[in-house]
Every structure is written in structure tokens, then in C-alpha cells.
Tab-separated table of C-alpha atoms in Angstrom:
chain	number	residue	atom	x	y	z
A	260	MET	CA	20.067	2.928	-3.965
A	261	ALA	CA	19.969	0.349	-1.173
A	262	HIS	CA	22.150	-2.724	-1.509
A	263	ALA	CA	21.896	-5.799	0.763
A	264	VAL	CA	24.913	-7.903	1.735
A	265	ILE	CA	24.380	-11.370	3.199
A	266	SER	CA	26.896	-13.953	4.396
A	267	CYS	CA	27.339	-17.356	6.029
A	268	LEU	CA	24.015	-18.956	5.086
A	269	HIS	CA	25.187	-22.378	6.299
A	270	ALA	CA	22.426	-24.510	4.812
A	271	ASN	CA	19.763	-22.925	7.026
A	272	LEU	CA	16.912	-22.597	4.555
A	273	THR	CA	14.397	-21.152	7.023
A	274	ALA	CA	16.750	-18.303	7.950
A	275	VAL	CA	17.685	-17.599	4.328
A	276	GLU	CA	14.053	-17.417	3.252
A	277	ALA	CA	13.230	-15.044	6.134
A	278	VAL	CA	16.106	-12.703	5.254
A	279	LEU	CA	15.297	-12.664	1.535
A	280	GLU	CA	11.653	-11.908	2.347
A	281	ASP	CA	12.786	-9.019	4.564
A	282	ILE	CA	14.973	-7.681	1.757
A	283	ASP	CA	12.137	-7.974	-0.750
A	284	ARG	CA	9.694	-6.163	1.552
A	285	GLN	CA	12.017	-3.170	1.562
A	286	GLY	CA	12.170	-3.096	-2.204
A	287	ILE	CA	15.898	-3.824	-2.298
A	288	GLU	CA	16.797	-5.371	-5.641
A	289	THR	CA	20.594	-5.660	-5.380
A	290	ILE	CA	22.013	-8.422	-3.169
A	291	THR	CA	25.571	-9.674	-2.768
A	292	CYS	CA	26.420	-12.873	-0.882
A	293	LEU	CA	29.782	-13.416	0.825
A	294	GLY	CA	29.740	-17.190	0.723
A	295	ASP	CA	29.532	-20.203	3.027
A	296	LEU	CA	26.266	-21.356	1.517
A	297	VAL	CA	26.719	-24.781	3.086
A	298	GLY	CA	28.109	-26.397	6.230
A	299	TYR	CA	26.599	-27.150	9.667
A	300	GLY	CA	22.996	-26.797	8.487
A	301	PRO	CA	20.551	-29.428	7.217
A	302	GLN	CA	19.534	-28.019	3.792
A	303	PRO	CA	22.657	-27.486	1.649
A	304	ASN	CA	21.078	-28.252	-1.732
A	305	GLU	CA	17.985	-26.196	-1.013
A	306	VAL	CA	20.006	-23.124	-0.013
A	307	VAL	CA	22.367	-23.359	-3.003
A	308	GLN	CA	19.413	-23.817	-5.330
A	309	LEU	CA	17.654	-20.756	-3.912
A	310	VAL	CA	20.758	-18.593	-4.390
A	311	ARG	CA	21.062	-19.874	-7.935
A	312	GLU	CA	17.386	-19.205	-8.700
A	313	ARG	CA	17.693	-15.663	-7.369
A	314	ALA	CA	20.914	-15.160	-9.375
A	315	ILE	CA	22.621	-13.585	-6.360
A	316	PRO	CA	26.293	-12.689	-7.036
A	317	THR	CA	28.270	-14.750	-4.524
A	318	CYS	CA	31.863	-15.124	-3.314
A	319	GLN	CA	33.214	-18.547	-2.495
A	320	GLY	CA	33.367	-19.158	1.254
A	321	CYS	CA	35.708	-21.474	3.118
A	322	TRP	CA	33.017	-24.139	3.510
A	323	ASP	CA	32.150	-23.877	-0.183
A	324	GLU	CA	35.805	-24.443	-1.047
A	325	ASP	CA	36.041	-27.247	1.494
A	326	ILE	CA	33.228	-29.217	-0.105
A	327	ILE	CA	34.844	-28.884	-3.543
A	328	ASP	CA	38.543	-29.377	-2.740
A	329	GLY	CA	38.309	-31.603	0.352
A	330	LEU	CA	39.117	-31.220	4.021
A	331	ASN	CA	42.771	-30.387	3.391
A	332	ALA	CA	41.648	-27.170	1.670
A	333	CYS	CA	40.254	-25.726	4.885
A	334	GLU	CA	42.705	-23.770	7.022
A	335	CYS	CA	40.075	-22.832	9.608
A	336	SER	CA	41.074	-23.586	13.173
A	337	TYR	CA	38.917	-25.447	15.667
A	338	PRO	CA	38.855	-24.720	19.420
A	339	SER	CA	39.324	-28.410	20.278
A	340	GLN	CA	39.796	-31.847	18.772
A	341	LEU	CA	36.178	-32.610	19.590
A	342	ALA	CA	34.989	-29.565	17.633
A	343	GLU	CA	37.235	-30.567	14.736
A	344	ARG	CA	35.718	-34.052	14.604
A	345	ARG	CA	32.243	-32.506	14.525
A	346	GLY	CA	33.299	-30.222	11.696
A	347	HIS	CA	34.650	-33.177	9.713
A	348	ARG	CA	31.447	-35.081	10.358
A	349	ALA	CA	29.423	-32.164	8.986
A	350	HIS	CA	31.737	-31.986	5.967
A	351	HIS	CA	31.205	-35.630	5.051
A	352	TRP	CA	27.448	-35.381	5.630
A	353	THR	CA	27.214	-32.336	3.359
A	354	ALA	CA	29.522	-33.649	0.639
A	355	GLU	CA	27.567	-36.914	0.376
A	356	ARG	CA	24.250	-35.097	-0.129
A	357	MET	CA	25.243	-32.275	-2.474
A	358	THR	CA	24.237	-32.758	-6.098
A	359	ASP	CA	26.938	-32.611	-8.761
A	360	GLU	CA	25.228	-29.576	-10.265
A	361	ASN	CA	25.304	-27.665	-6.981
A	362	LYS	CA	28.907	-28.679	-6.343
A	363	ALA	CA	29.813	-27.331	-9.774
A	364	PHE	CA	28.123	-24.058	-8.850
A	365	LEU	CA	30.191	-23.769	-5.657
A	366	ALA	CA	33.349	-24.505	-7.636
A	367	SER	CA	32.530	-21.687	-10.067
A	368	LEU	CA	32.268	-18.978	-7.421
A	369	PRO	CA	34.929	-16.210	-7.465
A	370	MET	CA	37.122	-15.371	-4.488
A	371	THR	CA	36.147	-11.692	-4.582
A	372	LEU	CA	33.565	-9.379	-6.119
A	373	ARG	CA	33.990	-5.657	-6.751
A	374	ARG	CA	31.673	-2.722	-7.373
A	375	ASP	CA	33.697	0.417	-7.963
A	376	ARG	CA	35.484	1.021	-4.628
A	377	LEU	CA	33.473	-1.628	-2.761
A	378	LEU	CA	35.150	-5.020	-2.357
A	379	PHE	CA	33.307	-8.164	-1.263
A	380	VAL	CA	35.129	-11.164	0.221
A	381	HIS	CA	34.327	-14.030	2.548
A	382	GLY	CA	37.201	-13.834	5.020
A	383	SER	CA	39.688	-11.228	3.812
A	384	PRO	CA	41.235	-10.145	0.492
A	385	ASN	CA	44.109	-12.524	1.300
A	386	SER	CA	42.159	-15.692	2.088
A	387	GLN	CA	38.676	-17.090	2.614
A	388	HIS	CA	39.968	-18.425	5.924
A	389	GLU	CA	41.364	-15.263	7.506
A	390	TYR	CA	39.238	-13.750	10.269
A	391	LEU	CA	38.982	-9.963	10.249
A	392	LEU	CA	37.925	-9.664	13.866
A	393	PRO	CA	36.705	-6.291	15.157
A	394	ASP	CA	39.621	-6.048	17.621
A	395	MET	CA	42.449	-6.741	15.183
A	396	SER	CA	45.110	-4.036	15.103
A	397	ALA	CA	44.113	-0.883	13.264
A	398	PHE	CA	47.296	-1.032	11.196
A	399	ALA	CA	46.587	-4.582	10.009
A	400	ALA	CA	42.931	-3.784	9.319
A	401	LEU	CA	43.827	-0.676	7.318
A	402	GLU	CA	46.432	-2.644	5.377
A	403	ARG	CA	43.842	-5.211	4.295
A	404	VAL	CA	41.557	-2.511	2.890
A	405	GLU	CA	44.242	-0.264	1.414
A	406	THR	CA	46.140	-3.001	-0.437
A	407	ALA	CA	42.842	-4.222	-1.871
A	408	LYS	CA	42.339	-0.751	-3.358
A	409	ALA	CA	38.939	-0.402	-1.711
A	410	ASP	CA	37.164	2.257	0.289
A	411	THR	CA	34.851	-0.239	1.976
A	412	LEU	CA	35.616	-3.912	2.464
A	413	PHE	CA	32.642	-6.215	3.080
A	414	CYS	CA	33.419	-9.522	4.779
A	415	GLY	CA	31.804	-12.325	6.761
A	416	HIS	CA	33.337	-15.518	8.203
A	417	THR	CA	33.323	-14.372	11.864
A	418	HIS	CA	29.496	-14.558	12.177
A	419	GLN	CA	29.684	-11.328	14.191
A	420	PRO	CA	28.388	-8.191	12.424
A	421	TYR	CA	30.184	-4.886	12.849
A	422	VAL	CA	31.119	-1.667	11.087
A	423	ARG	CA	34.650	-0.411	11.706
A	424	GLU	CA	35.887	2.955	10.462
A	425	LEU	CA	39.625	3.234	9.941
A	426	SER	CA	41.134	6.692	9.912
A	427	GLY	CA	44.248	6.624	7.807
A	428	GLY	CA	45.703	9.669	9.556
A	429	SER	CA	48.761	11.242	8.020
A	430	ILE	CA	52.351	10.286	7.267
A	431	ARG	CA	55.053	12.971	7.499
A	432	VAL	CA	58.345	12.558	5.675
A	433	THR	CA	61.409	14.815	5.852
A	434	VAL	CA	63.614	14.651	2.757
A	435	GLU	CA	67.237	15.789	2.828
A	436	GLN	CA	69.075	16.405	-0.431
A	437	ALA	CA	72.734	15.346	-0.493
A	438	GLY	CA	75.033	18.344	-0.795
A	439	SER	CA	72.351	20.746	0.326
A	440	GLU	CA	71.505	22.182	3.697
A	441	GLY	CA	67.848	22.495	2.814
A	442	THR	CA	65.175	19.959	3.686
A	443	THR	CA	61.782	19.275	2.234
A	444	LYS	CA	58.854	18.126	4.327
A	445	GLN	CA	56.117	16.106	2.734
A	446	GLU	CA	52.830	14.963	4.244
A	447	LEU	CA	50.504	12.265	2.960
A	448	THR	CA	47.003	12.054	4.359
A	449	LEU	CA	45.226	8.744	3.934
A	450	PRO	CA	41.449	8.760	3.478
A	451	MET	CA	38.941	7.017	5.705
A	452	ARG	CA	38.484	3.309	5.066
A	453	ARG	CA	35.879	0.895	6.432
A	454	ILE	CA	35.420	-2.790	7.139
A	455	VAL	CA	31.815	-3.988	7.238
A	456	ASN	CA	31.075	-7.478	8.532
A	457	ALA	CA	27.664	-8.784	7.502
A	458	GLY	CA	27.481	-11.329	10.324
A	459	SER	CA	25.602	-14.530	9.547
A	460	VAL	CA	22.214	-15.419	8.135
A	461	GLY	CA	22.343	-19.121	8.942
A	462	GLU	CA	24.392	-19.360	12.124
A	463	PRO	CA	24.488	-16.119	14.145
A	464	ARG	CA	27.185	-15.974	16.815
A	465	HIS	CA	26.697	-12.457	18.130
A	466	GLY	CA	24.778	-13.437	21.241
A	467	ASP	CA	21.360	-13.446	19.594
A	468	THR	CA	19.448	-16.006	17.548
A	469	LYS	CA	18.306	-13.495	14.921
A	470	ALA	CA	19.762	-13.744	11.435
A	471	THR	CA	21.847	-10.713	10.455
A	472	TYR	CA	22.766	-8.937	7.249
A	473	VAL	CA	23.731	-5.386	6.268
A	474	ILE	CA	22.226	-2.736	4.029
A	475	HIS	CA	24.534	-0.301	2.242
A	476	ASN	CA	23.222	2.948	0.803
A	477	ASP	CA	25.235	3.329	-2.385
A	478	THR	CA	24.510	7.062	-2.500
A	479	THR	CA	25.264	8.161	1.071
A	480	GLY	CA	27.520	5.281	2.114
A	481	GLU	CA	25.427	4.672	5.226
A	482	VAL	CA	25.518	1.106	6.560
A	483	THR	CA	22.755	-0.508	8.618
A	484	ILE	CA	23.035	-3.843	10.410
A	485	ARG	CA	19.658	-5.557	10.252
A	486	GLU	CA	18.398	-8.452	12.388
A	487	VAL	CA	15.615	-10.792	11.269
A	488	GLU	CA	13.692	-13.274	13.386
A	489	TYR	CA	13.015	-16.718	11.945
A	490	ASP	CA	11.768	-20.102	13.169
A	491	VAL	CA	14.954	-21.233	14.924
A	492	ALA	CA	13.256	-24.285	16.447
A	493	LYS	CA	12.366	-25.548	12.964
A	494	THR	CA	15.995	-25.542	11.846
A	495	CYS	CA	17.162	-27.061	15.136
A	496	GLN	CA	14.745	-29.959	14.710
A	497	ALA	CA	15.879	-30.434	11.111
A	498	ILE	CA	19.504	-30.650	12.325
A	499	VAL	CA	18.606	-33.355	14.845
A	500	ASP	CA	16.447	-35.258	12.338
A	501	ALA	CA	19.284	-35.206	9.793
A	502	GLY	CA	21.659	-36.873	12.245
A	503	LEU	CA	24.053	-33.925	12.394
A	504	PRO	CA	25.773	-33.173	15.745
A	505	GLU	CA	23.090	-31.901	18.128
A	506	VAL	CA	25.465	-29.229	19.396
A	507	PHE	CA	24.834	-27.405	16.096
A	508	ALA	CA	21.212	-27.026	17.170
A	509	TRP	CA	22.361	-25.895	20.622
A	510	ARG	CA	24.421	-23.109	19.035
A	511	LEU	CA	21.458	-21.841	17.046
A	512	ARG	CA	19.276	-21.772	20.165
A	513	HIS	CA	21.832	-19.634	22.019
A	514	GLY	CA	23.258	-17.446	19.262
A	515	PHE	CA	26.956	-17.982	19.892
A	516	GLU	CA	29.648	-20.539	19.149
A	517	TYR	CA	29.901	-23.507	21.456
A	518	ALA	CA	33.655	-23.527	21.912
A	519	GLU	CA	34.677	-26.038	24.553
A	520	ARG	CA	38.424	-26.074	25.063
A	521	ALA	CA	38.871	-29.656	26.246
A	522	ASP	CA	38.805	-32.738	24.061
A	523	ASP	CA	36.832	-34.574	26.717
A	524	ALA	CA	33.515	-32.774	26.948
A	525	SER	CA	31.552	-35.658	28.437
A	526	HIS	CA	30.493	-33.386	31.298
A	527	VAL	CA	28.762	-30.983	28.924
A	528	CYS	CA	25.151	-31.417	27.859
A	529	GLU	CA	24.952	-30.911	24.103
A	530	ARG	CA	21.192	-30.399	23.965
């Protein structure tokens, strides 16, 4: 059975519709969403409503929490003060336009979802705001999966899709009994674990403008990262028309995060 995992929709209705159509064309009936339905994009209510209509099981993302609990709830870091001000501007824009019914839906979302030994989170099992980057230490990555009692951990948040296999290896322990010259050697072999990042439907940052999601074969365990083209220009124009920071449209056109390091970015063209 094929199972689709989507994440980071970010109020980009055109991208969400394209991905769901791609999933439907393949006859995939089971979908799990890893959150961040809103934020940055111009159609927050429309995207939340579509997820609700499709009855897609969804985790609460950091942006979803942010809209419900306020800016102080978000622990996400920004690369500069300028980027932080843009993020706050997008927060206020989104919060003012969300319906009470859709806000209540975001508030109802669970932090995690589980299917047998598959665990679904937005950031990590510890927090919606923790980034499980592909280059984090193998020990830390394995710890996140193992303590969550999962074989495969599905996450988003980074907007960069990847599949990382973590070999647990083995642990050897020598036990000495007091009053005895004998020793006992024990060996524990840890099984293979995996972290699967679904990337982003609504705001890809992997160097390409295509929306990404993953397909998991529940029988074989095989994971496929899938890219879907959509009308990027349409969403970019909607961002500009909505009065959101134009740099959000720039990011969509280029497929990576615009991360200036200086507060004064007057020398940078945002278009």
C-alpha cells in the first residue's frame, strides 16, 4: 500500500492542489500531513479548508501553533532582524485573515501521529521547532528516532527533502562479577532506523521550485521523494497582490531561502 506524506503547505493553494492531484492520479488514498498549513503564503483559509475537506490527518506545525498561541510561542530562529520583522509581518497578516473556525482546527491538531512503528512529526519528537537537518550528528539523529520508539521518523520543517538511514551498530559490554575472576561479555545490536524529510509543498528550499512530498510503501518500506511542478508565477503574484513581503515571492521563484545576514539589506533587490 502506498502512503503519501506532505509537509509545509504554507498557504500556497496552487501548490497544494497540484500535489493532491498528483497523489490522486497515482491512486494513493492514504495521506498524512506534517503541518505548517499557513504562514508566508497568500491563501491560509483556502489551504486549511482543503485539508479539512479531504480529512487529511495532520500534525501541528510551528506556524500553526504560532497563529494560535501568538508570536512568543515560536522558537524558530531568523537569520537576521530584517527576516524576523518580515516573519512577524506575515504572522499578523495571517492571523487577521484566518477565520475562527479554521483557527480552532489548527488548535486541535496533535503534536505527533503514529502508525505502528512509523512516527509523524513536524520538526522532531521533542519540538515542532527543532530542525532535524541531514548533517546533524548520527548519534543525535539516532537518539531522536530511538527514544520515540519508531523505526521510521517522518518530519518536515527544514523544507529540504531527504532520506537518512541510521545504522545502530552494536554496543559491547564487559561485566565483571565481584569476588569472581570470570567476566561476561554482552553485545547489543541496534536495528536500522530512518529519518524521512518530506520537504515542502508550499515553499520548497531545496534549490528547485517544484513542490515536494514523499511516498512510503507500507509493505516494502521503500521511500520515494516526488517533485511536482505547479504555477509558481500565480502564487508569486498572489503574494504581491496580498501585500505580503515581496521577498516571499522571490524565494518561490528561486527555490531556496533568502537568508541575508545583515539587518541593512538596502543593497539587495527583493524582486
